[in-house]
């Protein structure tokens, strides 16, 4: 789900909390050693996101915020802020090219640059994958 989060809209906040849960508490953030990524450079996107990003001539960047039930990929275009809301059960994260990660949700995707020397990005992606694996619902016995 792609949302405009520029304004304090209770309906948008409700949709985000329903999809990925409320923000972590301060105690949880400290225990996890942070829940947000550094600035990530976008290399390519799906057509809907691309149409937003080409509206200005700035360098295309994004950041990722972890939530209890998913992640939020945030980016800016013109003077507006947008968020791609991805619950863990719809999150597909791939290491495509040697220096690129692909983040997918249904028909939306964002590919981000991750240089070999950028350890913070690699560690954060690993943190997302580990948290997703630990918090997936358990399958019934015998399946």
CSV table of C-alpha atoms in Angstrom, one decimal:
chain,number,residue,atom,x,y,z
A,1,UNK,CA,0.0,0.0,0.0
A,2,UNK,CA,1.5,3.3,-1.1
A,3,UNK,CA,0.3,6.3,1.0
A,4,UNK,CA,0.9,10.0,1.2
A,5,UNK,CA,2.1,10.6,4.8
A,6,UNK,CA,2.8,14.3,4.5
A,7,UNK,CA,-0.1,15.4,6.7
A,8,UNK,CA,-1.3,14.4,10.1
A,9,UNK,CA,-4.3,12.3,8.9
A,10,UNK,CA,-5.8,10.0,11.5
A,11,UNK,CA,-7.2,7.7,8.7
A,12,UNK,CA,-3.7,7.2,7.2
A,13,UNK,CA,-2.3,6.5,10.7
A,14,UNK,CA,-5.0,3.9,11.3
A,15,UNK,CA,-4.3,2.2,8.0
A,16,UNK,CA,-0.6,2.0,8.8
A,17,UNK,CA,-1.2,0.6,12.3
A,18,UNK,CA,-3.6,-2.0,11.0
A,19,UNK,CA,-1.0,-3.2,8.4
A,20,UNK,CA,2.3,-3.1,10.3
A,21,UNK,CA,1.4,-2.4,13.9
A,22,UNK,CA,2.2,0.6,16.2
A,23,UNK,CA,5.7,2.0,16.5
A,24,UNK,CA,8.1,0.2,18.8
A,25,UNK,CA,8.4,1.6,22.3
A,26,UNK,CA,11.6,3.4,23.4
A,27,UNK,CA,12.7,0.3,25.4
A,28,UNK,CA,12.2,-2.0,22.4
A,29,UNK,CA,14.1,0.4,20.2
A,30,UNK,CA,17.1,0.4,22.6
A,31,UNK,CA,16.9,-3.4,23.0
A,32,UNK,CA,17.0,-3.9,19.2
A,33,UNK,CA,19.8,-1.3,18.8
A,34,UNK,CA,17.7,0.9,16.4
A,35,UNK,CA,14.8,0.3,14.1
A,36,UNK,CA,15.6,2.7,11.3
A,37,UNK,CA,18.0,2.5,8.3
A,38,UNK,CA,20.5,5.1,7.2
A,39,UNK,CA,19.9,7.0,3.9
A,40,UNK,CA,19.5,4.5,1.1
A,41,UNK,CA,19.9,5.4,-2.6
A,42,UNK,CA,17.2,4.1,-4.9
A,43,UNK,CA,18.4,2.5,-8.2
A,44,UNK,CA,15.0,1.6,-9.7
A,45,UNK,CA,11.3,1.3,-8.7
A,46,UNK,CA,8.0,0.1,-9.9
A,47,UNK,CA,6.1,2.4,-12.3
A,48,UNK,CA,3.8,3.9,-9.7
A,49,UNK,CA,6.7,4.9,-7.5
A,50,UNK,CA,8.8,6.0,-10.5
A,51,UNK,CA,6.0,8.3,-11.6
A,52,UNK,CA,6.3,10.1,-8.2
A,53,UNK,CA,10.1,10.2,-8.1
A,54,UNK,CA,10.5,11.8,-11.6
A,55,UNK,CA,8.5,14.9,-10.6
A,56,UNK,CA,11.6,16.5,-9.1
A,57,UNK,CA,15.3,16.5,-10.0
A,58,UNK,CA,16.7,15.6,-6.6
A,59,UNK,CA,18.7,12.4,-5.8
A,60,UNK,CA,16.2,9.6,-5.1
A,61,UNK,CA,16.7,8.3,-1.6
A,62,UNK,CA,14.6,6.4,0.9
A,63,UNK,CA,14.8,5.0,4.5
A,64,UNK,CA,13.3,2.0,6.1
A,65,UNK,CA,11.5,1.8,9.5
A,66,UNK,CA,10.9,-1.5,11.2
A,67,UNK,CA,7.5,-2.1,12.9
A,68,UNK,CA,6.3,-5.1,14.9
A,69,UNK,CA,4.3,-6.6,11.9
A,70,UNK,CA,6.2,-5.1,8.9
A,71,UNK,CA,8.3,-2.3,7.5
A,72,UNK,CA,7.7,1.2,6.2
A,73,UNK,CA,9.8,2.4,3.2
A,74,UNK,CA,9.7,6.2,3.2
A,75,UNK,CA,10.7,8.5,0.4
A,76,UNK,CA,10.1,12.1,-0.7
A,77,UNK,CA,9.0,13.7,-4.0
A,78,UNK,CA,8.6,17.4,-4.4
A,79,UNK,CA,7.4,18.5,-1.0
A,80,UNK,CA,5.4,15.4,-0.2
A,81,UNK,CA,6.4,12.4,1.9
A,82,UNK,CA,5.3,8.9,0.8
A,83,UNK,CA,5.4,5.5,2.5
A,84,UNK,CA,5.3,2.0,1.1
A,85,UNK,CA,3.7,-0.1,3.8
A,86,UNK,CA,4.8,-3.7,3.7
A,87,UNK,CA,3.6,-6.3,6.3
A,88,UNK,CA,6.1,-9.1,6.8
A,89,UNK,CA,3.9,-11.8,5.2
A,90,UNK,CA,4.0,-9.8,2.0
A,91,UNK,CA,7.6,-8.7,2.2
A,92,UNK,CA,10.0,-10.2,-0.4
A,93,UNK,CA,13.6,-9.1,0.0
A,94,UNK,CA,16.2,-10.2,-2.6
A,95,UNK,CA,19.9,-9.6,-3.1
A,96,UNK,CA,19.8,-9.1,-6.9
A,97,UNK,CA,22.9,-7.7,-8.4
A,98,UNK,CA,26.2,-7.6,-6.4
A,99,UNK,CA,25.5,-4.2,-5.0
A,100,UNK,CA,21.7,-4.0,-4.9
A,101,UNK,CA,18.8,-5.2,-2.7
A,102,UNK,CA,15.2,-5.5,-4.0
A,103,UNK,CA,12.3,-4.9,-1.7
A,104,UNK,CA,8.9,-6.2,-3.1
A,105,UNK,CA,5.3,-6.0,-2.0
A,106,UNK,CA,2.7,-7.3,-4.5
A,107,UNK,CA,3.2,-5.1,-7.6
A,108,UNK,CA,5.4,-2.4,-5.9
A,109,UNK,CA,9.1,-2.7,-5.7
A,110,UNK,CA,12.1,-0.5,-4.7
A,111,UNK,CA,15.7,-1.4,-5.5
A,112,UNK,CA,18.4,0.1,-3.3
A,113,UNK,CA,22.1,0.4,-3.7
A,114,UNK,CA,24.3,-1.4,-1.1
A,115,UNK,CA,28.0,-1.1,-1.8
A,116,UNK,CA,30.3,-3.7,-0.5
A,117,UNK,CA,31.8,-1.2,1.9
A,118,UNK,CA,28.4,-0.1,3.3
A,119,UNK,CA,28.2,-2.5,6.3
A,120,UNK,CA,25.4,-0.5,8.0
A,121,UNK,CA,23.0,-1.3,5.1
A,122,UNK,CA,23.9,-5.0,5.0
A,123,UNK,CA,23.5,-5.3,8.8
A,124,UNK,CA,20.1,-3.5,8.7
A,125,UNK,CA,18.8,-5.8,5.9
A,126,UNK,CA,20.0,-8.8,7.9
A,127,UNK,CA,18.2,-7.4,11.0
A,128,UNK,CA,14.9,-7.1,9.1
A,129,UNK,CA,15.2,-10.7,7.7
A,130,UNK,CA,16.1,-12.1,11.2
A,131,UNK,CA,13.2,-10.2,12.9
A,132,UNK,CA,10.8,-11.4,10.1
A,133,UNK,CA,11.9,-15.1,10.6
A,134,UNK,CA,11.5,-14.9,14.4
A,135,UNK,CA,8.1,-13.3,14.3
A,136,UNK,CA,6.3,-15.3,11.6
A,137,UNK,CA,3.2,-17.1,12.8
A,138,UNK,CA,3.8,-20.8,13.7
A,139,UNK,CA,2.6,-23.4,11.3
A,140,UNK,CA,0.3,-26.2,12.7
A,141,UNK,CA,2.1,-29.4,13.7
A,142,UNK,CA,2.2,-32.1,11.0
A,143,UNK,CA,2.3,-29.8,8.0
